[in-house]
Amino acid sequence: MKVMIYKRFERFWHWTQAALIIALMVTGFEIHAVYHLFGFEQAVNLHIILAWSLIVLWAFAIFWHLTTGEWRHYIPTTEKLMAMVRYYSIGMFRDEEKPYKKSLSAKHNPLQRLAYLGFKLVISPLIWVSGLLYLFYTDWPALGLEGLRLGQVAMVHTAAAIAMLVFFIAHVYLALTGKPFYAYVKAMITGYEEIEETKTPGKNS
């Protein structure tokens, strides 16, 4: 049965976040002198504007998840966790059937839940906090943060950015493992996907 599984705001948030993260990685790598595209000063200014845009988007996304009950889709579970590990490492290369069936009450498989939860609770906060500390470096004394070291904050920000890049690459790779290969991407664009049940979202997960 084909149903609307990804709501309008969810799709807007997903694709806008993807565009902002890509732009942040592009400007971030230029700031680290990996290549020359905009020039250091303009790359820094763009990076700051993009970062604030992403923070505003995340604030709206958090509010939306809390008020709609969509946060329940990220509750971790060990049920079929190892089966999904085996599927992604061996099964999908043998064209085996996927051990997890998506539903309206459980959009994400156990591995996705862990990955997305890690992204939301570990990688994103590290990016937020270290980036804001970096941005307001001159205000540290007034905030009582003299004990911090700029080099350590920069290292944490860079490490979190690299973790986000790894997550992004893995996410894109797995997004192209549908049947046909563009099935998951198409579902995230249209919102519609084939599922096996039609429970109310967030009520029984």
mmCIF file with all atom_site columns, N, CA and C in Angstrom, residues 74-103:
data_model
loop_
_atom_site.group_PDB
_atom_site.id
_atom_site.type_symbol
_atom_site.label_atom_id
_atom_site.label_alt_id
_atom_site.label_comp_id
_atom_site.label_asym_id
_atom_site.label_entity_id
_atom_site.label_seq_id
_atom_site.pdbx_PDB_ins_code
_atom_site.Cartn_x
_atom_site.Cartn_y
_atom_site.Cartn_z
_atom_site.occupancy
_atom_site.B_iso_or_equiv
_atom_site.pdbx_formal_charge
_atom_site.auth_seq_id
_atom_site.auth_comp_id
_atom_site.auth_asym_id
_atom_site.auth_atom_id
_atom_site.pdbx_PDB_model_num
ATOM 1  N N  . TYR A 1 74  ? 12.520 7.719   16.720 1.00 0.00 ? 74  TYR A N  1
ATOM 2  C CA . TYR A 1 74  ? 13.963 7.640   16.962 1.00 0.00 ? 74  TYR A CA 1
ATOM 3  C C  . TYR A 1 74  ? 14.295 6.897   18.248 1.00 0.00 ? 74  TYR A C  1
ATOM 4  N N  . ILE A 1 75  ? 13.282 6.345   18.912 1.00 0.00 ? 75  ILE A N  1
ATOM 5  C CA . ILE A 1 75  ? 13.532 5.578   20.134 1.00 0.00 ? 75  ILE A CA 1
ATOM 6  C C  . ILE A 1 75  ? 14.306 4.314   19.752 1.00 0.00 ? 75  ILE A C  1
ATOM 7  N N  . PRO A 1 76  ? 15.492 4.126   20.322 1.00 0.00 ? 76  PRO A N  1
ATOM 8  C CA . PRO A 1 76  ? 16.306 2.965   19.924 1.00 0.00 ? 76  PRO A CA 1
ATOM 9  C C  . PRO A 1 76  ? 15.686 1.639   20.358 1.00 0.00 ? 76  PRO A C  1
ATOM 10 N N  . THR A 1 77  ? 15.963 0.616   19.590 1.00 0.00 ? 77  THR A N  1
ATOM 11 C CA . THR A 1 77  ? 15.499 -0.727  19.902 1.00 0.00 ? 77  THR A CA 1
ATOM 12 C C  . THR A 1 77  ? 16.538 -1.735  19.435 1.00 0.00 ? 77  THR A C  1
ATOM 13 N N  . THR A 1 78  ? 16.625 -2.848  20.141 1.00 0.00 ? 78  THR A N  1
ATOM 14 C CA . THR A 1 78  ? 17.560 -3.904  19.728 1.00 0.00 ? 78  THR A CA 1
ATOM 15 C C  . THR A 1 78  ? 16.858 -4.969  18.890 1.00 0.00 ? 78  THR A C  1
ATOM 16 N N  . GLU A 1 79  ? 15.537 -4.842  18.749 1.00 0.00 ? 79  GLU A N  1
ATOM 17 C CA . GLU A 1 79  ? 14.788 -5.827  17.967 1.00 0.00 ? 79  GLU A CA 1
ATOM 18 C C  . GLU A 1 79  ? 15.213 -5.761  16.492 1.00 0.00 ? 79  GLU A C  1
ATOM 19 N N  . LYS A 1 80  ? 15.688 -6.862  15.971 1.00 0.00 ? 80  LYS A N  1
ATOM 20 C CA . LYS A 1 80  ? 16.162 -6.998  14.585 1.00 0.00 ? 80  LYS A CA 1
ATOM 21 C C  . LYS A 1 80  ? 17.392 -6.131  14.298 1.00 0.00 ? 80  LYS A C  1
ATOM 22 N N  . LEU A 1 81  ? 18.064 -5.664  15.357 1.00 0.00 ? 81  LEU A N  1
ATOM 23 C CA . LEU A 1 81  ? 19.250 -4.836  15.156 1.00 0.00 ? 81  LEU A CA 1
ATOM 24 C C  . LEU A 1 81  ? 20.357 -5.612  14.458 1.00 0.00 ? 81  LEU A C  1
ATOM 25 N N  . MET A 1 82  ? 20.678 -6.797  14.992 1.00 0.00 ? 82  MET A N  1
ATOM 26 C CA . MET A 1 82  ? 21.740 -7.598  14.386 1.00 0.00 ? 82  MET A CA 1
ATOM 27 C C  . MET A 1 82  ? 21.340 -8.110  13.011 1.00 0.00 ? 82  MET A C  1
ATOM 28 N N  . ALA A 1 83  ? 20.030 -8.333  12.823 1.00 0.00 ? 83  ALA A N  1
ATOM 29 C CA . ALA A 1 83  ? 19.560 -8.773  11.506 1.00 0.00 ? 83  ALA A CA 1
ATOM 30 C C  . ALA A 1 83  ? 19.812 -7.682  10.466 1.00 0.00 ? 83  ALA A C  1
ATOM 31 N N  . MET A 1 84  ? 19.629 -6.405  10.880 1.00 0.00 ? 84  MET A N  1
ATOM 32 C CA . MET A 1 84  ? 19.888 -5.298  9.955  1.00 0.00 ? 84  MET A CA 1
ATOM 33 C C  . MET A 1 84  ? 21.391 -5.129  9.710  1.00 0.00 ? 84  MET A C  1
ATOM 34 N N  . VAL A 1 85  ? 22.212 -5.375  10.762 1.00 0.00 ? 85  VAL A N  1
ATOM 35 C CA . VAL A 1 85  ? 23.668 -5.312  10.585 1.00 0.00 ? 85  VAL A CA 1
ATOM 36 C C  . VAL A 1 85  ? 24.103 -6.346  9.545  1.00 0.00 ? 85  VAL A C  1
ATOM 37 N N  . ARG A 1 86  ? 23.553 -7.576  9.688  1.00 0.00 ? 86  ARG A N  1
ATOM 38 C CA . ARG A 1 86  ? 23.896 -8.628  8.735  1.00 0.00 ? 86  ARG A CA 1
ATOM 39 C C  . ARG A 1 86  ? 23.404 -8.272  7.336  1.00 0.00 ? 86  ARG A C  1
ATOM 40 N N  . TYR A 1 87  ? 22.204 -7.698  7.253  1.00 0.00 ? 87  TYR A N  1
ATOM 41 C CA . TYR A 1 87  ? 21.643 -7.350  5.943  1.00 0.00 ? 87  TYR A CA 1
ATOM 42 C C  . TYR A 1 87  ? 22.511 -6.321  5.219  1.00 0.00 ? 87  TYR A C  1
ATOM 43 N N  . TYR A 1 88  ? 22.897 -5.242  5.949  1.00 0.00 ? 88  TYR A N  1
ATOM 44 C CA . TYR A 1 88  ? 23.695 -4.196  5.308  1.00 0.00 ? 88  TYR A CA 1
ATOM 45 C C  . TYR A 1 88  ? 25.111 -4.663  4.973  1.00 0.00 ? 88  TYR A C  1
ATOM 46 N N  . SER A 1 89  ? 25.644 -5.628  5.758  1.00 0.00 ? 89  SER A N  1
ATOM 47 C CA . SER A 1 89  ? 27.015 -6.075  5.520  1.00 0.00 ? 89  SER A CA 1
ATOM 48 C C  . SER A 1 89  ? 27.096 -7.234  4.525  1.00 0.00 ? 89  SER A C  1
ATOM 49 N N  . ILE A 1 90  ? 26.033 -8.051  4.475  1.00 0.00 ? 90  ILE A N  1
ATOM 50 C CA . ILE A 1 90  ? 26.081 -9.244  3.603  1.00 0.00 ? 90  ILE A CA 1
ATOM 51 C C  . ILE A 1 90  ? 24.801 -9.381  2.769  1.00 0.00 ? 90  ILE A C  1
ATOM 52 N N  . GLY A 1 91  ? 23.657 -9.339  3.461  1.00 0.00 ? 91  GLY A N  1
ATOM 53 C CA . GLY A 1 91  ? 22.385 -9.695  2.828  1.00 0.00 ? 91  GLY A CA 1
ATOM 54 C C  . GLY A 1 91  ? 22.034 -8.903  1.587  1.00 0.00 ? 91  GLY A C  1
ATOM 55 N N  . MET A 1 92  ? 22.217 -7.581  1.619  1.00 0.00 ? 92  MET A N  1
ATOM 56 C CA . MET A 1 92  ? 21.769 -6.788  0.461  1.00 0.00 ? 92  MET A CA 1
ATOM 57 C C  . MET A 1 92  ? 22.639 -7.037  -0.763 1.00 0.00 ? 92  MET A C  1
ATOM 58 N N  . PHE A 1 93  ? 23.873 -7.523  -0.549 1.00 0.00 ? 93  PHE A N  1
ATOM 59 C CA . PHE A 1 93  ? 24.729 -7.852  -1.694 1.00 0.00 ? 93  PHE A CA 1
ATOM 60 C C  . PHE A 1 93  ? 24.355 -9.204  -2.304 1.00 0.00 ? 93  PHE A C  1
ATOM 61 N N  . ARG A 1 94  ? 23.562 -9.988  -1.549 1.00 0.00 ? 94  ARG A N  1
ATOM 62 C CA . ARG A 1 94  ? 23.070 -11.281 -2.050 1.00 0.00 ? 94  ARG A CA 1
ATOM 63 C C  . ARG A 1 94  ? 21.609 -11.182 -2.477 1.00 0.00 ? 94  ARG A C  1
ATOM 64 N N  . ASP A 1 95  ? 21.091 -9.956  -2.535 1.00 0.00 ? 95  ASP A N  1
ATOM 65 C CA . ASP A 1 95  ? 19.716 -9.702  -2.926 1.00 0.00 ? 95  ASP A CA 1
ATOM 66 C C  . ASP A 1 95  ? 18.722 -10.407 -1.994 1.00 0.00 ? 95  ASP A C  1
ATOM 67 N N  . GLU A 1 96  ? 19.087 -10.510 -0.683 1.00 0.00 ? 96  GLU A N  1
ATOM 68 C CA . GLU A 1 96  ? 18.184 -11.123 0.284  1.00 0.00 ? 96  GLU A CA 1
ATOM 69 C C  . GLU A 1 96  ? 17.077 -10.149 0.668  1.00 0.00 ? 96  GLU A C  1
ATOM 70 N N  . GLU A 1 97  ? 15.994 -10.674 1.208  1.00 0.00 ? 97  GLU A N  1
ATOM 71 C CA . GLU A 1 97  ? 14.886 -9.814  1.614  1.00 0.00 ? 97  GLU A CA 1
ATOM 72 C C  . GLU A 1 97  ? 15.276 -9.014  2.857  1.00 0.00 ? 97  GLU A C  1
ATOM 73 N N  . LYS A 1 98  ? 14.870 -7.750  2.894  1.00 0.00 ? 98  LYS A N  1
ATOM 74 C CA . LYS A 1 98  ? 15.191 -6.899  4.040  1.00 0.00 ? 98  LYS A CA 1
ATOM 75 C C  . LYS A 1 98  ? 14.450 -7.412  5.277  1.00 0.00 ? 98  LYS A C  1
ATOM 76 N N  . PRO A 1 99  ? 15.154 -7.609  6.409  1.00 0.00 ? 99  PRO A N  1
ATOM 77 C CA . PRO A 1 99  ? 14.499 -8.190  7.596  1.00 0.00 ? 99  PRO A CA 1
ATOM 78 C C  . PRO A 1 99  ? 13.564 -7.232  8.313  1.00 0.00 ? 99  PRO A C  1
ATOM 79 N N  . TYR A 1 100 ? 13.589 -5.945  7.963  1.00 0.00 ? 100 TYR A N  1
ATOM 80 C CA . TYR A 1 100 ? 12.745 -4.956  8.651  1.00 0.00 ? 100 TYR A CA 1
ATOM 81 C C  . TYR A 1 100 ? 11.768 -4.341  7.664  1.00 0.00 ? 100 TYR A C  1
ATOM 82 N N  . LYS A 1 101 ? 10.496 -4.322  8.040  1.00 0.00 ? 101 LYS A N  1
ATOM 83 C CA . LYS A 1 101 ? 9.456  -3.740  7.203  1.00 0.00 ? 101 LYS A CA 1
ATOM 84 C C  . LYS A 1 101 ? 9.041  -2.390  7.770  1.00 0.00 ? 101 LYS A C  1
ATOM 85 N N  . LYS A 1 102 ? 9.183  -1.355  6.955  1.00 0.00 ? 102 LYS A N  1
ATOM 86 C CA . LYS A 1 102 ? 8.818  -0.005  7.383  1.00 0.00 ? 102 LYS A CA 1
ATOM 87 C C  . LYS A 1 102 ? 7.311  0.111   7.560  1.00 0.00 ? 102 LYS A C  1
ATOM 88 N N  . SER A 1 103 ? 6.876  0.944   8.528  1.00 0.00 ? 103 SER A N  1
ATOM 89 C CA . SER A 1 103 ? 5.447  1.173   8.754  1.00 0.00 ? 103 SER A CA 1
ATOM 90 C C  . SER A 1 103 ? 5.238  2.627   9.171  1.00 0.00 ? 103 SER A C  1
#
